[in-house]
GROMACS .gro file of C-alpha atoms in nm:
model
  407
    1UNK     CA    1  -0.078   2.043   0.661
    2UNK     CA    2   0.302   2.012   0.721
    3UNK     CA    3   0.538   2.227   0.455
    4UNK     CA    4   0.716   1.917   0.250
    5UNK     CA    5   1.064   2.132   0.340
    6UNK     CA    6   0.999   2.143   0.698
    7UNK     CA    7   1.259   2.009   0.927
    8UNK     CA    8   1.123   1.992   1.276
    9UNK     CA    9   0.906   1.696   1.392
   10UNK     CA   10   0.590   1.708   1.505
   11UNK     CA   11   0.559   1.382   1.763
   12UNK     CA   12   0.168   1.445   1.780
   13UNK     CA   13   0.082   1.255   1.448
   14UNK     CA   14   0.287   0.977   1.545
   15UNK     CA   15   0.157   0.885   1.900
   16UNK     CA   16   0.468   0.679   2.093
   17UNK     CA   17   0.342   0.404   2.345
   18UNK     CA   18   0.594   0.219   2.565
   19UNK     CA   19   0.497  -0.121   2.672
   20UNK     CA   20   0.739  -0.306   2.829
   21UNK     CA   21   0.960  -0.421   2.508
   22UNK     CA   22   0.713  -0.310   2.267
   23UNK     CA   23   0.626  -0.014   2.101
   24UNK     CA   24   0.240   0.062   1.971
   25UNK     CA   25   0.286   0.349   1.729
   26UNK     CA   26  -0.014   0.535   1.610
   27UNK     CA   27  -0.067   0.719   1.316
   28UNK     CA   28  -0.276   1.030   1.442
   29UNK     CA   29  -0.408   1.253   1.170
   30UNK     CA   30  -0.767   1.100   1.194
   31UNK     CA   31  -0.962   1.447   1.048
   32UNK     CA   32  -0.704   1.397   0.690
   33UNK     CA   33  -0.759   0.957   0.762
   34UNK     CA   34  -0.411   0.949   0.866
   35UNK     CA   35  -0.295   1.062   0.518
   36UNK     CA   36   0.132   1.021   0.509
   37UNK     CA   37   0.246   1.400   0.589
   38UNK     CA   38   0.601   1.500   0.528
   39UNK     CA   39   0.649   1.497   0.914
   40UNK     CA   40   0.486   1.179   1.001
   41UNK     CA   41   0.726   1.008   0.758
   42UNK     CA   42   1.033   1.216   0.946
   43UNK     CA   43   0.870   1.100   1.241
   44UNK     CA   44   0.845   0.712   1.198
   45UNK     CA   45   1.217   0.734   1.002
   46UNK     CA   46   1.335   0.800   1.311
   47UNK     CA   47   1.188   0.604   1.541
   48UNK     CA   48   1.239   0.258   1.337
   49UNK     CA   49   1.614   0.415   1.272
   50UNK     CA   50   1.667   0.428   1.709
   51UNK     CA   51   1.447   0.061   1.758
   52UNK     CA   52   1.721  -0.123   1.484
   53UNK     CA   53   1.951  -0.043   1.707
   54UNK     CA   54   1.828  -0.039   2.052
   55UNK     CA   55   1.795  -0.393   2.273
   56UNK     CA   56   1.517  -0.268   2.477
   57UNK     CA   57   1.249  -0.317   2.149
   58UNK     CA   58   1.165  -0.636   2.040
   59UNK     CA   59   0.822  -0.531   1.818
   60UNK     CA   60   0.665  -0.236   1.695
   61UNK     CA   61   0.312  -0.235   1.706
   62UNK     CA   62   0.141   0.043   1.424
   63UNK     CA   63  -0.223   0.112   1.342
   64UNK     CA   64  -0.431   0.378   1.314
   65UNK     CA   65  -0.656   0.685   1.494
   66UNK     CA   66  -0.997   0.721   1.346
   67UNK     CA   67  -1.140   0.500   1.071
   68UNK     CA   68  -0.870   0.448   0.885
   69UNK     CA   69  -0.515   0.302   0.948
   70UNK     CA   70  -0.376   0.493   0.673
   71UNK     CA   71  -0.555   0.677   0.326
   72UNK     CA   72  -0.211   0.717   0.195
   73UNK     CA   73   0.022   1.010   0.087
   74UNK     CA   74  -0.048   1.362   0.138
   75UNK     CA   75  -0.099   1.387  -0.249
   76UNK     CA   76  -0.265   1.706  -0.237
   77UNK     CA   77   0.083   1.872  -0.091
   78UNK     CA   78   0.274   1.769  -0.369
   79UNK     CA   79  -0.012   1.882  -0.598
   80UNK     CA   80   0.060   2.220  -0.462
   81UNK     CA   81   0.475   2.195  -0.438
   82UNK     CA   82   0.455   2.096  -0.824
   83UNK     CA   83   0.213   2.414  -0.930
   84UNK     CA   84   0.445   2.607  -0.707
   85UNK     CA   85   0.720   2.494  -0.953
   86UNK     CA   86   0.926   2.311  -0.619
   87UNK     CA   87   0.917   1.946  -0.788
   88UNK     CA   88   1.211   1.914  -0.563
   89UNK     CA   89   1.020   1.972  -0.196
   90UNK     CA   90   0.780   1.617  -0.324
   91UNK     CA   91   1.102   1.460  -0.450
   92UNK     CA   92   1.283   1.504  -0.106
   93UNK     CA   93   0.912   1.403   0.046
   94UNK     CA   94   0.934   1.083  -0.181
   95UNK     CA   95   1.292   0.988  -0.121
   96UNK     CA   96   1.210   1.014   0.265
   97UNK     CA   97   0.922   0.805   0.220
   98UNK     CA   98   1.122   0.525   0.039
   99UNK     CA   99   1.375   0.538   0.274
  100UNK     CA  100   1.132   0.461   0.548
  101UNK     CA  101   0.991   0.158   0.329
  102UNK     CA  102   1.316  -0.003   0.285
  103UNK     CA  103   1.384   0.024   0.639
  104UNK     CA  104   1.079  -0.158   0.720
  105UNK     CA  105   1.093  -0.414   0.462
  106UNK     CA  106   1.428  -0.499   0.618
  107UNK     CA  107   1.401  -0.414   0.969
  108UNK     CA  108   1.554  -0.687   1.223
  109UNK     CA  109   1.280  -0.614   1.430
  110UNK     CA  110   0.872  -0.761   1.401
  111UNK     CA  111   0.630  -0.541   1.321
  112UNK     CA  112   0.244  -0.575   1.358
  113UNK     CA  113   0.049  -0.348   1.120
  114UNK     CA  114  -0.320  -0.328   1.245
  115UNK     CA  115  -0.531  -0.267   0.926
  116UNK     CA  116  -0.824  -0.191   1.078
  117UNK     CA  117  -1.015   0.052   0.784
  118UNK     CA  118  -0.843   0.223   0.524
  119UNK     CA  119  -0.581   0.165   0.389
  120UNK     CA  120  -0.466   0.301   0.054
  121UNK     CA  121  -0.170   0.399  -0.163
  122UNK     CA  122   0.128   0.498   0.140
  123UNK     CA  123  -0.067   0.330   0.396
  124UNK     CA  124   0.025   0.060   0.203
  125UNK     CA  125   0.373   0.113   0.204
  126UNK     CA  126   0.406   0.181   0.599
  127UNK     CA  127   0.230  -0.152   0.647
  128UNK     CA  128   0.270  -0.399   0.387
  129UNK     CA  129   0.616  -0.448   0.427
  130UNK     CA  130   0.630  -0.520   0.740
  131UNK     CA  131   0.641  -0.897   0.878
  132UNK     CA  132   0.221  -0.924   1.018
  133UNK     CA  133  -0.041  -0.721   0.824
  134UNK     CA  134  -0.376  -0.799   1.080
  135UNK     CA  135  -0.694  -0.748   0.863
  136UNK     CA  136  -1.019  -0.711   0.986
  137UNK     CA  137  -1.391  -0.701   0.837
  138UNK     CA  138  -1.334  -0.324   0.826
  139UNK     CA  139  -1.061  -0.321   0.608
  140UNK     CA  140  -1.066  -0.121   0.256
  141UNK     CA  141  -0.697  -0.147   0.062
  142UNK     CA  142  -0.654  -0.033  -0.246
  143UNK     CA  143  -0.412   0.138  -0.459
  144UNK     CA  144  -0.568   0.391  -0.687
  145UNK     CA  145  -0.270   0.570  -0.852
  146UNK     CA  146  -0.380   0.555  -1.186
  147UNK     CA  147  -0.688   0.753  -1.122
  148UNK     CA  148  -0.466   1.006  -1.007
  149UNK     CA  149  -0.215   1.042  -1.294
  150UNK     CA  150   0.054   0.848  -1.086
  151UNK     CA  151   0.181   0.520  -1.056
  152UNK     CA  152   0.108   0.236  -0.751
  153UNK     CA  153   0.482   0.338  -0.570
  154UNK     CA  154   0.611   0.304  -0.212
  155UNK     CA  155   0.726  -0.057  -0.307
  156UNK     CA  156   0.446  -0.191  -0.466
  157UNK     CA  157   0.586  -0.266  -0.766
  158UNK     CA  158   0.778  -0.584  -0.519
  159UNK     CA  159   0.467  -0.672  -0.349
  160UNK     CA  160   0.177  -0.686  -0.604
  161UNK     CA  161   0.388  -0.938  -0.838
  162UNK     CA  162   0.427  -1.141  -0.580
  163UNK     CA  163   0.112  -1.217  -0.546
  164UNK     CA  164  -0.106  -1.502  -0.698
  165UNK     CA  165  -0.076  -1.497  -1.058
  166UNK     CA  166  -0.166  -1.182  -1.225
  167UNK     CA  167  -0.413  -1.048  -0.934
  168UNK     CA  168  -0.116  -0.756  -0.843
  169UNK     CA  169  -0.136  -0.643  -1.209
  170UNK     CA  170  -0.525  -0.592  -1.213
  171UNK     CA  171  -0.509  -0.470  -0.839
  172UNK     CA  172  -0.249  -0.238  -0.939
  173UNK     CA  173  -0.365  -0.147  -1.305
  174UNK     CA  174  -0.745  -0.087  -1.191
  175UNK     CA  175  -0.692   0.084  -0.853
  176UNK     CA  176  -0.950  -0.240  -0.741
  177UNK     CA  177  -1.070  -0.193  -0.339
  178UNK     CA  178  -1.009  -0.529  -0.157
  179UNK     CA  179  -1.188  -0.645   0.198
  180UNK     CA  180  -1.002  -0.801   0.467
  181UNK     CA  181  -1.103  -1.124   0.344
  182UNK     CA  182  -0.961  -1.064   0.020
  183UNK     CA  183  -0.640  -0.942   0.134
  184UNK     CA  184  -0.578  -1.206   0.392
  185UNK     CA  185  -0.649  -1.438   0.081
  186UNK     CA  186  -0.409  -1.290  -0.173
  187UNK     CA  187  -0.192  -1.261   0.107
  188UNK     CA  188  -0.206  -0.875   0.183
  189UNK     CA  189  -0.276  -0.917   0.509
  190UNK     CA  190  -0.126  -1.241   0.693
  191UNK     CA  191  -0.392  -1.262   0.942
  192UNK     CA  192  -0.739  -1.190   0.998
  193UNK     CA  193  -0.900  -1.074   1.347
  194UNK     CA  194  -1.269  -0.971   1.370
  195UNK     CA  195  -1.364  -0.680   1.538
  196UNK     CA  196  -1.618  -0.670   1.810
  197UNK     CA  197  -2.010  -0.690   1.575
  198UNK     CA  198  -1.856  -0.949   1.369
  199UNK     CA  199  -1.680  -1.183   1.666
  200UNK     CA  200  -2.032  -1.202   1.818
  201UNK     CA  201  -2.205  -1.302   1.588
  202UNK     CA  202  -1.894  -1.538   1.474
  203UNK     CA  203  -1.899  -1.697   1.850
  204UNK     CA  204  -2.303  -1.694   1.874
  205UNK     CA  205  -2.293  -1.940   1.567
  206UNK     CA  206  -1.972  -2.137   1.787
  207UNK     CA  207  -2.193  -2.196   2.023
  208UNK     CA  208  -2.554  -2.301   1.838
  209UNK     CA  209  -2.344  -2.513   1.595
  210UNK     CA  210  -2.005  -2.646   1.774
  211UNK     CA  211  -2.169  -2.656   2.104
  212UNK     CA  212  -1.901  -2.460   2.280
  213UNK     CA  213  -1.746  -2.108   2.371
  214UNK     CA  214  -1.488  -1.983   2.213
  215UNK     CA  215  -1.157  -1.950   2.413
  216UNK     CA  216  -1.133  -1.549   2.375
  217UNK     CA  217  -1.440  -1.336   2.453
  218UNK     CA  218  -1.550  -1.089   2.182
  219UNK     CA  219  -1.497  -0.739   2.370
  220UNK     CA  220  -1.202  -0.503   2.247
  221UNK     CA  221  -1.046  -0.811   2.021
  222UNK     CA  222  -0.772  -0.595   1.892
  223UNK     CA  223  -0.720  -0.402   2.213
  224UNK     CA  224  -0.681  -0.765   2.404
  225UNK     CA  225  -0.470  -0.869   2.109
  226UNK     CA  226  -0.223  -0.592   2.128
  227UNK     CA  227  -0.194  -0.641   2.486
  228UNK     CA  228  -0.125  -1.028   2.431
  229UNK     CA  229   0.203  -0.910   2.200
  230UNK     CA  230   0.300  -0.692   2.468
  231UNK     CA  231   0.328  -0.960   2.719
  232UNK     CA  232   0.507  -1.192   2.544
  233UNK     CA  233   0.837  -0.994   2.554
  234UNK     CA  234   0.956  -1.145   2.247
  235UNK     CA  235   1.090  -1.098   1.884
  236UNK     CA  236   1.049  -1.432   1.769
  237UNK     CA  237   0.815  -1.438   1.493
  238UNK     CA  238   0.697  -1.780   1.517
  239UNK     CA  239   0.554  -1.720   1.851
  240UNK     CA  240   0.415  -1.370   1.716
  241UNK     CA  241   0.253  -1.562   1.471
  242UNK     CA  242   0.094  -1.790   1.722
  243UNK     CA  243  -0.038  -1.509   1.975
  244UNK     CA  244  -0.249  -1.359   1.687
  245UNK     CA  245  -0.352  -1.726   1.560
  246UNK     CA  246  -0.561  -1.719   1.905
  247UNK     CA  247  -0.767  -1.417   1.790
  248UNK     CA  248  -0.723  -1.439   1.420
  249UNK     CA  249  -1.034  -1.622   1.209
  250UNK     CA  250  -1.076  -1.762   0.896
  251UNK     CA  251  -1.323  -1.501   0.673
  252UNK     CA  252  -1.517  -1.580   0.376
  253UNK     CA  253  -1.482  -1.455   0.059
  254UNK     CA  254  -1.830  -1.278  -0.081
  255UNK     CA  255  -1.945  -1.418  -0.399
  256UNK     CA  256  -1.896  -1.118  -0.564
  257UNK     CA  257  -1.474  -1.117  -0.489
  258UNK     CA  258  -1.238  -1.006  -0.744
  259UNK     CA  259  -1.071  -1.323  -0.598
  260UNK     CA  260  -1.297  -1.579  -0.734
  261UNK     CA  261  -1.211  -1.447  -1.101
  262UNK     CA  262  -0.870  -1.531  -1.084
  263UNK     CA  263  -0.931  -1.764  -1.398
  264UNK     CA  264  -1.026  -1.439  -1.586
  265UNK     CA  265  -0.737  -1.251  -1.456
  266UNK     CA  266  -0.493  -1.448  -1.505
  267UNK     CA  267  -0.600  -1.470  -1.823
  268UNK     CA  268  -0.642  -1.090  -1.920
  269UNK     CA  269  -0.361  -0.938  -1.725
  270UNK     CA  270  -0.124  -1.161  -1.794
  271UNK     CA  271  -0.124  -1.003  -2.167
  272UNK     CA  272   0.185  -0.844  -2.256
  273UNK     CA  273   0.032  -0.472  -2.315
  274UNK     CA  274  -0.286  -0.282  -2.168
  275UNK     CA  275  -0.388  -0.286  -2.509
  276UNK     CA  276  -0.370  -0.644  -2.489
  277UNK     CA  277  -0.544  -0.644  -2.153
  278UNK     CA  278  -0.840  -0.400  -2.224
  279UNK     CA  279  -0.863  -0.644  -2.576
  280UNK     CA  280  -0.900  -0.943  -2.356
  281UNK     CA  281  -1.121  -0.806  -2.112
  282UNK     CA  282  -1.348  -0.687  -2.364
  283UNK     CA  283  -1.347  -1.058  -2.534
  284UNK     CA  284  -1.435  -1.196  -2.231
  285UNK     CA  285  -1.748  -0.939  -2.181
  286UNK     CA  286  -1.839  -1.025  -2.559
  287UNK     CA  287  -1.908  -1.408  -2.418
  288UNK     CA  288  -2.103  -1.385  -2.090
  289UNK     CA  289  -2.247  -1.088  -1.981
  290UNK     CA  290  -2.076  -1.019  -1.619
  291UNK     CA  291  -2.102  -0.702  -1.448
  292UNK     CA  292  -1.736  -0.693  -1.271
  293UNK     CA  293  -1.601  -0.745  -1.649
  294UNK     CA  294  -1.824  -0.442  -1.711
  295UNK     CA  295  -1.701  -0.256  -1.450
  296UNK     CA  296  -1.286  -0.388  -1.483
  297UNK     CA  297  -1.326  -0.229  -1.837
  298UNK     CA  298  -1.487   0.119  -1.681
  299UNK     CA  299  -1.228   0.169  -1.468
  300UNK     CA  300  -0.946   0.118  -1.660
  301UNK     CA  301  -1.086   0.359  -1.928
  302UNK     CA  302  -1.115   0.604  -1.668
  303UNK     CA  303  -0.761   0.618  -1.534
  304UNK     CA  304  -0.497   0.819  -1.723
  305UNK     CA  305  -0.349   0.602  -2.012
  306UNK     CA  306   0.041   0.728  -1.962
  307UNK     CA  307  -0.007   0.588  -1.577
  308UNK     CA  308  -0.116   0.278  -1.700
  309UNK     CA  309   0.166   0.174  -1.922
  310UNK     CA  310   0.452   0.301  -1.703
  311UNK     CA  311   0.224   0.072  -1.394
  312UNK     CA  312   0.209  -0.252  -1.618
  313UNK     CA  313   0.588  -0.174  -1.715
  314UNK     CA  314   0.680  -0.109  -1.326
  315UNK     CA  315   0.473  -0.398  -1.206
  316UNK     CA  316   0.636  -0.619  -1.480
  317UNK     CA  317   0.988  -0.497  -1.384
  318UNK     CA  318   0.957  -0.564  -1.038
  319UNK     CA  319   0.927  -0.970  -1.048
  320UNK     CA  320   1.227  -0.974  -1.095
  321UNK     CA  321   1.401  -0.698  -0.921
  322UNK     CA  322   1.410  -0.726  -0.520
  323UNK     CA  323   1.271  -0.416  -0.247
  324UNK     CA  324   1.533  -0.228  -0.283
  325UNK     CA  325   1.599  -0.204  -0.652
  326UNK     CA  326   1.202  -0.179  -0.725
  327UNK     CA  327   1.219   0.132  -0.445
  328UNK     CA  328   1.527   0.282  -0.691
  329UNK     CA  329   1.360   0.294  -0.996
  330UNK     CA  330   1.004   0.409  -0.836
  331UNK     CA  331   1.189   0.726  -0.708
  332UNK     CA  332   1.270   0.751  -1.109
  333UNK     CA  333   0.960   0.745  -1.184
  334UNK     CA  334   0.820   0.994  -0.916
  335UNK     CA  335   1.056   1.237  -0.947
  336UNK     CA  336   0.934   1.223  -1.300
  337UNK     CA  337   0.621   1.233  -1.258
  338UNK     CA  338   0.665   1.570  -1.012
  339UNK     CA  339   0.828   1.733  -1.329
  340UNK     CA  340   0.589   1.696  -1.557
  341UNK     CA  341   0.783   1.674  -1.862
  342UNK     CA  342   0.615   1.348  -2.046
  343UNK     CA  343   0.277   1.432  -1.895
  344UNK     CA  344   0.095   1.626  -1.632
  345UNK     CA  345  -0.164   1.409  -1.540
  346UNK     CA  346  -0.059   1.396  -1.194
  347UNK     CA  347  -0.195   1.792  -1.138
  348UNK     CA  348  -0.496   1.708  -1.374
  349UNK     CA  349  -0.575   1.420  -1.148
  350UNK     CA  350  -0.530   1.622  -0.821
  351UNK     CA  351  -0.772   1.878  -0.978
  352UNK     CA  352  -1.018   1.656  -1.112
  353UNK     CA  353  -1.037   1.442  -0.781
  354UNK     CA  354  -0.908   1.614  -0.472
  355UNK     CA  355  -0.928   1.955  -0.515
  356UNK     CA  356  -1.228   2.056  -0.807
  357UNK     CA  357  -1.379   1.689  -0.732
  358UNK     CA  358  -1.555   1.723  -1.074
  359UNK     CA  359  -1.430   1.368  -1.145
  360UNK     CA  360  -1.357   1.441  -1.477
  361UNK     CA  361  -0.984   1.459  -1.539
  362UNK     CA  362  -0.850   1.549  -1.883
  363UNK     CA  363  -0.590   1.301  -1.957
  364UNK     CA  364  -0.285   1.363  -2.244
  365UNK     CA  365  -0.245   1.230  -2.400
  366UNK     CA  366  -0.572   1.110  -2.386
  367UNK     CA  367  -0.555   0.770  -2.535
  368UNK     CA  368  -0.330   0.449  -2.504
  369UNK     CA  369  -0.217   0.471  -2.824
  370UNK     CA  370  -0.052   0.833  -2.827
  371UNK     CA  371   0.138   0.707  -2.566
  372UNK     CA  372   0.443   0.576  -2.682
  373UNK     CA  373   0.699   0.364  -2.595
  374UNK     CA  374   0.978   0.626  -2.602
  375UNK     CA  375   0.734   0.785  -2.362
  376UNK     CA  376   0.708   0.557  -2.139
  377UNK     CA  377   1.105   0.477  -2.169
  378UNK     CA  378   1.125   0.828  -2.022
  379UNK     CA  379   1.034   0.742  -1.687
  380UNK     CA  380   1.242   0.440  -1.651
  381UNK     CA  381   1.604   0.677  -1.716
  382UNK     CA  382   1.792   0.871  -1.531
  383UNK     CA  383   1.666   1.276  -1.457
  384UNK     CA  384   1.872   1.510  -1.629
  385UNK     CA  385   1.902   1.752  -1.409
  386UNK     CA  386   2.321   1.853  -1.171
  387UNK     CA  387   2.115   1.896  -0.860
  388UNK     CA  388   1.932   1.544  -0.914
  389UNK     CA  389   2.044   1.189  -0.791
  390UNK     CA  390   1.908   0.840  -0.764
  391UNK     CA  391   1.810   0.716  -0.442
  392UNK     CA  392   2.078   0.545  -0.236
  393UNK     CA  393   1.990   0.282   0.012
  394UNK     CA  394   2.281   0.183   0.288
  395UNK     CA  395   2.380  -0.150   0.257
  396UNK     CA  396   2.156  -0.378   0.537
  397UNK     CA  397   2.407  -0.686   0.683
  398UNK     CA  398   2.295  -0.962   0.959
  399UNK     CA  399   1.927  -0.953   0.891
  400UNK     CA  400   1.696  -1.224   0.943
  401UNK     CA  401   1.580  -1.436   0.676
  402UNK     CA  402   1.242  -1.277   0.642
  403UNK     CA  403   1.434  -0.945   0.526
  404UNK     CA  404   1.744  -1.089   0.326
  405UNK     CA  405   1.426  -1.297   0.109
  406UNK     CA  406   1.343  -0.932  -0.007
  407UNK     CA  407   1.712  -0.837  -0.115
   0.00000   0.00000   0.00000
């Protein structure tokens, strides 16, 4: 695991690829699921910094070793810099890693995230921002933050409210795990390419029903795909778009999906408190009996109450703030959740999940209704502290439309 105040770069868990006037950049920490290290965010900070500026790359391809594309932050590092009393090592780590999400959420250049597996909490935020998010049948995304004491971050608090009604709140709120189908439908993911199992037996039912063969064969369909984006020597995103239309597929949603309640959700999260929400939720279960209800109610009982109000308040805030503003007052809010001072559920959630695995974090305070508003207020100011300052965010002129929509 890298030290969160070491300054050399370590180019083996970001593998570089040169194609032509692409770029495939691969996360590669496979054994830890690709988990965001302090040196893999150095790492991919400075090799977006040299493509903004350098002719010869027109896309950047990124996806991941292993079965996962990314699990997310290296949580259990800043677990251990906060019991080592160095809040400041995981608020350096944090202000890198927003850096490196506002540079992608405005980056001149495409990029073409390839979400094939997991991909949780940082993953999110190395991905999600970019222009093309390619799902597959093997993707997991999810952002549990709450059940860690913490707070859905790396820009999430743009992206999930601007998303179908109220589904970021209750993916945000409940930590919910989405398919690729799910995302491509919320609009996670922007396309949706099979891999290999799946494309046969997509194109053996092409054939018995439509009566023809497919125009790609099924073999390697994100290895062909990346080498299609490499060919086309370009960095306009309309004919991006079109090159993974030709592998991309339409998925369908189980019965089951979160994204066939949307009725119910918009209903329920849409309530101005969790309070209100839980109160709703629990209404609902009173009418029908329905076991995701059941279960929406479980989980949000089981994640810590002071990371639930300060997510509903962030998730709230950020409809109307753009990237970089959201990305501003999230490093707030981390740097005060590393210090502990309102609440130390983050360590009590590292325990009680990573590190103990007992699953049975002790929350405090323990209930939504100790938790105040002046509380909450808390993590919304300013950190009192001479050696502490907000984040600051250069100024990003002559970028395309699909990055000045964020600012």
């Amino acid at each position: 695991m890298a030290s969160w105040n070491s300054t050399g770069i370590d180019e083996d868990q970001v593998l570089v690829e040169e194609r032509r006037f692409a770029r495939i950049l691969t996360l590669n920490r496979p054994k830890q699921l690709n988990a965001i290290s302090f040196t893999m965010v150095s790492r991919l900070l400075e090799l977006f910094s040299s493509y903004e500026t350098d002719p010869s790359v027109k896309l950047v391809v990124v996806k991941g070793k292993g079965r996962a594309f990314c699990a997310g932050g290296d949580v259990s590092a800043a677990a251990h810099a906060i019991k080592e009393s160095e809040w400041r090592k995981g608020a350096y780590f944090f202000r890198k890693q927003y850096t490196l999400n506002y540079l992608l959420a405005t980056s001149s250049k495409p990029q073409v995230s390839l979400l094939n597996g997991i991909v949780m909490g940082g993953g999110a935020g190395v991905s999600i921002h970019g222009r093309f998010r390619v799902a597959t049948e093997k993707s997991i995304f999810a952002m549990p933050e709450t059940s860690l004491g913490h707070f859905p971050d790396v820009g999430a608090s743009y992206y999930l409210p601007r998303l179908r009604g109220f589904f970021g709140e209750y993916v945000g709120l409940t930590g919910a795990r989405l398919d690729g189908a799910e995302m491509l439908a919320c609009g996670l993911a922007t396309h949706f390419v099979p891999s290999e199992l799946y494309h046969f037996l997509f194109d053996l039912y092409h054939i018995m029903y439509v009566g023809c063969v497919p125009q790609y064969p099924t073999s390697q369909r994100l290895t062909q795909l990346e080498e299609a984006l490499c060919r086309a020597d370009t960095s306009q995103p309309s004919i991006i778009s079109a090159i993974i239309d030709k592998f991309s597929r339409t998925p369908i949603l189980h019965e089951q999906s979160a994204y066939n309640r949307l009725d119910v959700i918009d209903k329920c999260f849409s309530r101005r408190t969790v309070e209100d929400i839980l109160a709703a939720l629990e209404e609902e279960a009173l009418k029908k009996k329905d076991d995701w209800i059941d279960s929406t109610i479980r989980d949000l009982k089981k994640a810590s109450p002071t990371s639930l109000k300060i997510s509903l308040r962030s998730i709230r805030e950020g409809r109307l703030q753009d990237a970089g503003q959201c990305l501003i007052r999230e490093y707030r809010m981390a740097c005060h959740v590393m210090r502990g001072e309102v609440s130390e559920d983050f360590i009590e959630g590292c325990r009680a999940l990573l590190l103990d695995k007992d699953r049975n974090p002790k929350w405090e305070p323990s209930k939504l209704e100790l938790v105040t508003d002046a509380m909450v207020e808390r993590y919304f100011s300013r950190i009192e502290d001479e050696e502490w300052e907000d984040l600051k965010l250069t100024a990003r002129p002559n970028l395309p439309a699909s990055a000045t929509s964020k600012l």
